[in-house]
Structure formats: C-alpha cells, structure tokens
C-alpha cells in the first residue's frame, strides 16, 4: 500500500501542526531543534520558568508562539524528516559527515551515528530565526512535538544545590532512521538534565559528548524491543552555563508539521525529495540564513 506523505499547510507563509484543518495530504514532516534559554530570577520562579522556556523556543530555529503538545516519539510511515528526506542537507547528500560512534544492533548490523548539526541547520533554514523569520509555525497553532526539557536555578550564593538547582542545563535529540521504512517507524530519543559539577562549559560539553553513548544505547535497546534495525542515527545537543542568579531551560523538540505553501517548489511537494537544501533555497529564491 502506498502511503500518502504529502504534507502541505493551509497557509501560504506558515507551517502548521500535523492534523490541523485545511491541510493537503495525510503526511507530516519532522523538524529537529535543540535550544536553551536563560532569565534572571525574580521572586516568582514559576513565571521565570515560563520566560526561560519561551526563550528556548525562540532561540535557534524559531518555534515561538505555539501551543506545544507532546508526542512520544516516532517519525512513522506517513512522515519524512526535513533535511534528510526533504531538502536533504548538502553535507548528508555528499556523505561528508564523519561518524561519531558505531555500535552493534540486535541483528548484528552496525548502527552508524552522526552529529545532528546538518538537520538542526536545516530546521533553521525552514523556520528561520526570531530576527529572520521564514516559514515559521503558525502563531497560536496547536503543534504536536517530540519534546523534553528541564528548568533549573543557579543560586547567587555558593552553597549546596537543592532540587532543580545547578550550574547549567542541557538537552539531547536523536533521530534514528529505520532500515525498512515501508514497515517500521524512525525513532526519536530526547533527553535533558541539570549539570551540577562545576561552572566550566568545556567540562559540560565533554560530559555531553560522552553521554551520547547512553543515548545510542537506548536507541539500540528500543530497536531490539520491537525488532527494528536502524540505518543511521543523528544525535545533537545544546547546553548553557547559567550566571549566578539565573534560571535556565533546555528544550529538545521535533515538531510534526505540514509545510507552508510557499515552501513547496513549483514542481510540487514530491520535488522536495529530489532537492538538496541549497537547491531548495535556490529554487525558492531564498538566501541562506546560516552562512558557510
């Protein structure tokens, strides 16, 4: 049975959430994002957390002003990944990215793991940034996302941390592409946490680079549970060290969207499967936001 993967929004300039009224096609597009945001603490920590979360939403690929709904967490037979299936990032198309890990799967095959930076960049080129908005999610839309996040406070004084306190916050996103996408879903894994060791960003970065092994372990184990082998995994993270007296939020999310009509090439939705990211930008008459 052929699965209809067409995913076109009702709106000319805005992407919309999967399942929203007026869209064309039964498909959806997964877009990857990891971000952090910080705010000075006031006397209302709940409000502080809201602002820090909002800043994480608007930093990097812009997903501000949406009603984010949580899904757990697959890109299935009707889905495609932006920057991989559609408007494939040029570095992926040209096979220029080295592996960061290679691990065995339950069936004896080797899972190759790559940095998700190309997919994160592709998300920026689709949605734009807060200051250079492009085909952003429709403001006020209800948008299903694979997502996780944490919020923490760094005290001004030097003392033992309480719950939800630390020096920094971090988050991961990983997408594992199923080998047989005619019968199996590709898998999202999200993770987020609070860093309590010290205020050295290089130490936090090293921890996250090592923590990729735990992320990939979970991928392999989930694949084993459902007897799904993956062709490759892309994994990326974001982090920040808060200043004393700041609240920080880390946010990992993979919105499930339909694409703005102006993001669709003249030849139709299917042409996105034939274009690299740079070609898509060119045929749509768009300037790259991320300069090489």
Short mmCIF file of C-alpha atoms in Angstrom, two decimals:
data_model
loop_
_atom_site.label_atom_id
_atom_site.label_comp_id
_atom_site.label_asym_id
_atom_site.label_seq_id
_atom_site.Cartn_x
_atom_site.Cartn_y
_atom_site.Cartn_z
CA UNK A 1 0.00 0.00 0.00
CA UNK A 2 1.33 3.40 -0.97
CA UNK A 3 1.40 5.85 1.94
CA UNK A 4 0.46 9.43 1.13
CA UNK A 5 3.26 11.55 2.58
CA UNK A 6 2.11 14.87 1.17
CA UNK A 7 2.13 17.48 3.95
CA UNK A 8 1.08 20.95 2.83
CA UNK A 9 -0.30 23.56 5.21
CA UNK A 10 -3.49 25.53 4.61
CA UNK A 11 -1.39 28.71 4.95
CA UNK A 12 0.86 30.38 2.40
CA UNK A 13 3.59 31.58 4.75
CA UNK A 14 3.23 29.36 7.81
CA UNK A 15 3.87 25.76 8.65
CA UNK A 16 1.05 24.23 10.67
CA UNK A 17 0.68 21.35 13.09
CA UNK A 18 0.03 17.83 11.82
CA UNK A 19 -3.69 17.10 11.71
CA UNK A 20 -4.75 20.75 11.55
CA UNK A 21 -7.81 21.55 9.41
CA UNK A 22 -7.32 22.51 5.77
CA UNK A 23 -4.01 20.77 5.13
CA UNK A 24 -3.35 18.85 1.91
CA UNK A 25 -2.25 15.22 2.19
CA UNK A 26 -2.06 12.71 5.01
CA UNK A 27 1.65 13.11 5.71
CA UNK A 28 3.78 15.12 8.10
CA UNK A 29 7.32 16.47 8.31
CA UNK A 30 9.58 16.12 11.37
CA UNK A 31 11.90 19.05 12.08
CA UNK A 32 14.70 18.87 14.68
CA UNK A 33 15.59 21.54 17.26
CA UNK A 34 17.61 21.77 20.49
CA UNK A 35 17.92 25.07 22.34
CA UNK A 36 18.44 26.72 25.72
CA UNK A 37 17.22 29.95 27.30
CA UNK A 38 18.02 31.89 30.47
CA UNK A 39 16.47 34.70 32.52
CA UNK A 40 17.45 36.49 35.75
CA UNK A 41 15.48 35.10 38.69
CA UNK A 42 12.74 37.25 40.19
CA UNK A 43 10.53 36.50 43.20
CA UNK A 44 8.24 34.27 41.09
CA UNK A 45 10.09 31.16 39.96
CA UNK A 46 7.07 29.82 38.03
CA UNK A 47 6.96 32.94 35.85
CA UNK A 48 10.75 32.84 35.50
CA UNK A 49 10.48 29.29 34.15
CA UNK A 50 7.86 30.36 31.62
CA UNK A 51 10.11 33.12 30.28
CA UNK A 52 13.18 30.87 30.15
CA UNK A 53 11.17 28.23 28.28
CA UNK A 54 9.86 30.85 25.87
CA UNK A 55 13.42 31.99 25.17
CA UNK A 56 14.46 28.43 24.40
CA UNK A 57 11.56 28.22 21.93
CA UNK A 58 12.60 31.38 20.08
CA UNK A 59 16.36 30.73 20.05
CA UNK A 60 17.89 28.94 17.04
CA UNK A 61 15.11 27.54 14.80
CA UNK A 62 12.08 29.70 15.68
CA UNK A 63 9.16 27.79 17.19
CA UNK A 64 7.76 30.63 19.29
CA UNK A 65 4.08 31.37 19.95
CA UNK A 66 2.84 27.79 19.56
CA UNK A 67 0.75 25.54 21.77
CA UNK A 68 3.21 22.68 22.06
CA UNK A 69 1.64 19.24 22.50
CA UNK A 70 3.80 16.28 23.49
CA UNK A 71 4.07 13.08 21.47
CA UNK A 72 6.21 10.02 22.14
CA UNK A 73 8.12 9.83 19.75
CA UNK A 74 8.36 8.37 16.23
CA UNK A 75 8.50 9.53 12.64
CA UNK A 76 6.30 6.89 11.06
CA UNK A 77 5.32 5.62 7.63
CA UNK A 78 3.49 8.82 6.73
CA UNK A 79 6.34 11.02 7.99
CA UNK A 80 9.52 12.42 6.50
CA UNK A 81 12.47 14.21 8.09
CA UNK A 82 13.29 17.75 6.98
CA UNK A 83 16.94 17.96 5.94
CA UNK A 84 17.16 14.20 5.38
CA UNK A 85 14.23 13.06 3.23
CA UNK A 86 13.11 16.51 2.11
CA UNK A 87 15.59 19.24 1.12
CA UNK A 88 18.45 16.96 2.15
CA UNK A 89 21.30 18.87 3.73
CA UNK A 90 24.15 19.07 1.25
CA UNK A 91 26.69 17.53 3.62
CA UNK A 92 24.41 14.49 4.04
CA UNK A 93 23.78 14.25 0.30
CA UNK A 94 27.55 14.38 -0.34
CA UNK A 95 28.32 11.99 2.54
CA UNK A 96 30.76 14.44 4.11
CA UNK A 97 29.95 13.82 7.77
CA UNK A 98 32.19 11.50 9.82
CA UNK A 99 30.62 9.10 12.30
CA UNK A 100 30.86 9.96 15.99
CA UNK A 101 30.01 6.41 17.10
CA UNK A 102 29.46 2.97 15.61
CA UNK A 103 27.64 0.36 17.70
CA UNK A 104 26.23 -3.14 17.05
CA UNK A 105 22.48 -3.75 16.87
CA UNK A 106 20.45 -6.81 17.86
CA UNK A 107 20.64 -8.21 14.32
CA UNK A 108 24.44 -7.93 14.15
CA UNK A 109 24.44 -4.89 11.87
CA UNK A 110 26.37 -1.76 12.78
CA UNK A 111 24.50 1.43 13.61
CA UNK A 112 26.41 4.46 12.37
CA UNK A 113 25.91 7.59 14.45
CA UNK A 114 26.37 11.11 13.11
CA UNK A 115 26.22 14.62 14.52
CA UNK A 116 22.75 16.10 14.02
CA UNK A 117 24.12 19.54 13.17
CA UNK A 118 23.04 19.31 9.48
CA UNK A 119 19.44 18.52 10.47
CA UNK A 120 19.42 21.30 13.06
CA UNK A 121 20.71 23.71 10.42
CA UNK A 122 18.00 22.55 8.03
CA UNK A 123 15.40 23.40 10.67
CA UNK A 124 16.80 26.93 10.91
CA UNK A 125 16.58 27.34 7.13
CA UNK A 126 12.93 26.21 7.13
CA UNK A 127 11.54 28.10 10.14
CA UNK A 128 14.08 30.90 10.24
CA UNK A 129 15.21 32.58 13.44
CA UNK A 130 13.50 35.13 15.68
CA UNK A 131 15.17 38.01 13.83
CA UNK A 132 14.99 36.37 10.37
CA UNK A 133 11.66 34.54 10.32
CA UNK A 134 10.83 32.41 7.31
CA UNK A 135 8.15 29.67 7.26
CA UNK A 136 7.56 29.72 11.00
CA UNK A 137 4.90 27.67 12.72
CA UNK A 138 1.54 29.45 12.56
CA UNK A 139 1.32 31.69 15.67
CA UNK A 140 -1.09 30.13 18.13
CA UNK A 141 -1.18 26.80 16.30
CA UNK A 142 -1.57 23.52 18.15
CA UNK A 143 1.58 21.64 17.25
CA UNK A 144 2.44 18.09 18.24
CA UNK A 145 6.15 17.74 19.06
CA UNK A 146 8.50 15.09 20.32
CA UNK A 147 9.86 17.11 23.24
CA UNK A 148 11.51 17.16 26.64
CA UNK A 149 13.11 19.84 28.75
CA UNK A 150 14.29 20.85 32.20
CA UNK A 151 14.39 24.11 34.13
CA UNK A 152 16.93 24.86 36.88
CA UNK A 153 18.15 27.73 39.04
CA UNK A 154 21.76 28.69 39.78
CA UNK A 155 21.88 30.33 43.23
CA UNK A 156 23.77 33.57 43.69
CA UNK A 157 25.48 32.29 46.82
CA UNK A 158 27.96 29.39 46.82
CA UNK A 159 26.10 26.60 48.64
CA UNK A 160 24.93 23.03 48.25
CA UNK A 161 22.35 22.70 45.49
CA UNK A 162 18.74 21.85 46.20
CA UNK A 163 16.45 20.02 43.78
CA UNK A 164 16.27 21.68 40.35
CA UNK A 165 19.38 23.74 41.03
CA UNK A 166 22.73 23.56 39.28
CA UNK A 167 25.33 25.31 37.21
CA UNK A 168 23.83 24.51 33.83
CA UNK A 169 21.14 22.77 31.80
CA UNK A 170 21.42 20.55 28.75
CA UNK A 171 19.31 18.58 26.27
CA UNK A 172 19.67 15.99 23.51
CA UNK A 173 17.71 14.98 20.45
CA UNK A 174 18.34 11.90 18.32
CA UNK A 175 16.55 10.58 15.25
CA UNK A 176 17.27 7.01 14.15
CA UNK A 177 16.27 6.22 10.58
CA UNK A 178 14.70 2.78 10.22
CA UNK A 179 16.26 0.44 7.65
CA UNK A 180 12.86 -0.64 6.33
CA UNK A 181 10.73 2.48 6.26
CA UNK A 182 7.90 0.69 4.49
CA UNK A 183 7.06 -1.15 7.70
CA UNK A 184 8.97 0.48 10.59
CA UNK A 185 8.99 3.94 12.16
CA UNK A 186 12.09 6.02 12.71
CA UNK A 187 12.76 6.66 16.39
CA UNK A 188 13.15 9.90 18.32
CA UNK A 189 15.02 9.89 21.62
CA UNK A 190 15.06 13.05 23.75
CA UNK A 191 16.94 13.66 26.99
CA UNK A 192 17.53 16.65 29.24
CA UNK A 193 19.19 17.31 32.57
CA UNK A 194 20.83 19.64 35.08
CA UNK A 195 24.61 20.00 35.36
CA UNK A 196 25.84 20.22 38.95
CA UNK A 197 29.59 19.50 38.75
CA UNK A 198 31.12 22.93 38.11
CA UNK A 199 30.71 26.09 36.03
CA UNK A 200 33.19 25.08 33.31
CA UNK A 201 31.37 24.83 29.95
CA UNK A 202 34.13 22.66 28.50
CA UNK A 203 33.57 20.05 31.20
CA UNK A 204 29.84 20.10 30.49
CA UNK A 205 30.48 19.71 26.77
CA UNK A 206 32.78 16.73 27.40
CA UNK A 207 30.12 15.12 29.58
CA UNK A 208 27.57 15.52 26.79
CA UNK A 209 29.92 14.07 24.20
CA UNK A 210 30.36 11.04 26.46
CA UNK A 211 26.63 10.91 27.21
CA UNK A 212 25.95 10.26 23.53
CA UNK A 213 26.83 6.63 24.29
CA UNK A 214 23.87 6.38 26.69
CA UNK A 215 21.56 7.95 24.12
CA UNK A 216 22.63 5.42 21.49
CA UNK A 217 22.34 2.55 23.98
CA UNK A 218 18.68 3.50 24.40
CA UNK A 219 18.23 3.56 20.62
CA UNK A 220 19.64 0.06 20.25
CA UNK A 221 17.57 -1.30 23.14
CA UNK A 222 14.33 0.22 21.80
CA UNK A 223 15.14 -1.25 18.41
CA UNK A 224 15.69 -4.65 19.99
CA UNK A 225 12.35 -4.45 21.80
CA UNK A 226 10.44 -4.09 18.52
CA UNK A 227 12.95 -5.93 16.29
CA UNK A 228 13.63 -2.76 14.32
CA UNK A 229 17.09 -2.18 12.88
CA UNK A 230 18.19 1.35 12.09
CA UNK A 231 20.24 2.53 9.15
CA UNK A 232 21.75 5.52 10.96
CA UNK A 233 21.24 7.89 13.86
CA UNK A 234 21.71 11.65 14.07
CA UNK A 235 22.26 13.00 17.57
CA UNK A 236 22.74 16.57 18.76
CA UNK A 237 22.73 18.55 21.99
CA UNK A 238 22.50 22.07 23.39
CA UNK A 239 23.67 23.40 26.74
CA UNK A 240 24.36 26.52 28.76
CA UNK A 241 26.06 27.51 32.00
CA UNK A 242 23.80 29.95 33.84
CA UNK A 243 25.15 33.03 35.53
CA UNK A 244 24.64 33.17 39.31
CA UNK A 245 21.03 34.20 39.94
CA UNK A 246 19.72 32.94 36.59
CA UNK A 247 17.02 30.43 35.67
CA UNK A 248 17.86 28.22 32.68
CA UNK A 249 15.70 25.98 30.49
CA UNK A 250 16.84 23.37 27.98
CA UNK A 251 14.39 22.31 25.28
CA UNK A 252 14.61 19.49 22.79
CA UNK A 253 11.75 19.20 20.33
CA UNK A 254 10.83 17.68 17.00
CA UNK A 255 7.69 19.40 15.65
CA UNK A 256 5.42 17.38 13.36
CA UNK A 257 4.35 19.90 10.72
CA UNK A 258 2.76 20.49 7.38
CA UNK A 259 4.79 22.82 5.18
CA UNK A 260 3.86 26.36 4.25
CA UNK A 261 2.60 26.56 0.67
CA UNK A 262 5.36 29.00 -0.28
CA UNK A 263 7.92 26.40 0.87
CA UNK A 264 6.70 23.97 -1.82
CA UNK A 265 8.60 24.04 -5.14
CA UNK A 266 6.67 24.85 -8.31
CA UNK A 267 7.01 21.20 -9.41
CA UNK A 268 5.12 20.06 -6.32
CA UNK A 269 5.68 18.51 -2.90
CA UNK A 270 7.43 15.44 -4.32
CA UNK A 271 10.18 17.60 -5.77
CA UNK A 272 11.44 18.17 -2.21
CA UNK A 273 12.67 14.56 -2.26
CA UNK A 274 14.91 15.42 -5.22
CA UNK A 275 16.41 18.67 -3.93
CA UNK A 276 19.28 19.32 -1.58
CA UNK A 277 18.83 22.07 0.99
CA UNK A 278 20.89 24.54 -1.05
CA UNK A 279 18.91 23.68 -4.20
CA UNK A 280 15.64 24.19 -2.33
CA UNK A 281 16.80 27.60 -1.16
CA UNK A 282 17.81 28.46 -4.71
CA UNK A 283 14.60 27.39 -6.45
CA UNK A 284 12.52 29.18 -3.79
CA UNK A 285 14.62 32.32 -4.20
CA UNK A 286 15.81 32.30 -0.58
CA UNK A 287 19.11 33.42 0.88
CA UNK A 288 20.77 31.02 3.35
CA UNK A 289 20.39 32.10 6.96
CA UNK A 290 23.40 30.06 8.04
CA UNK A 291 26.41 31.38 6.18
CA UNK A 292 29.20 28.92 5.35
#
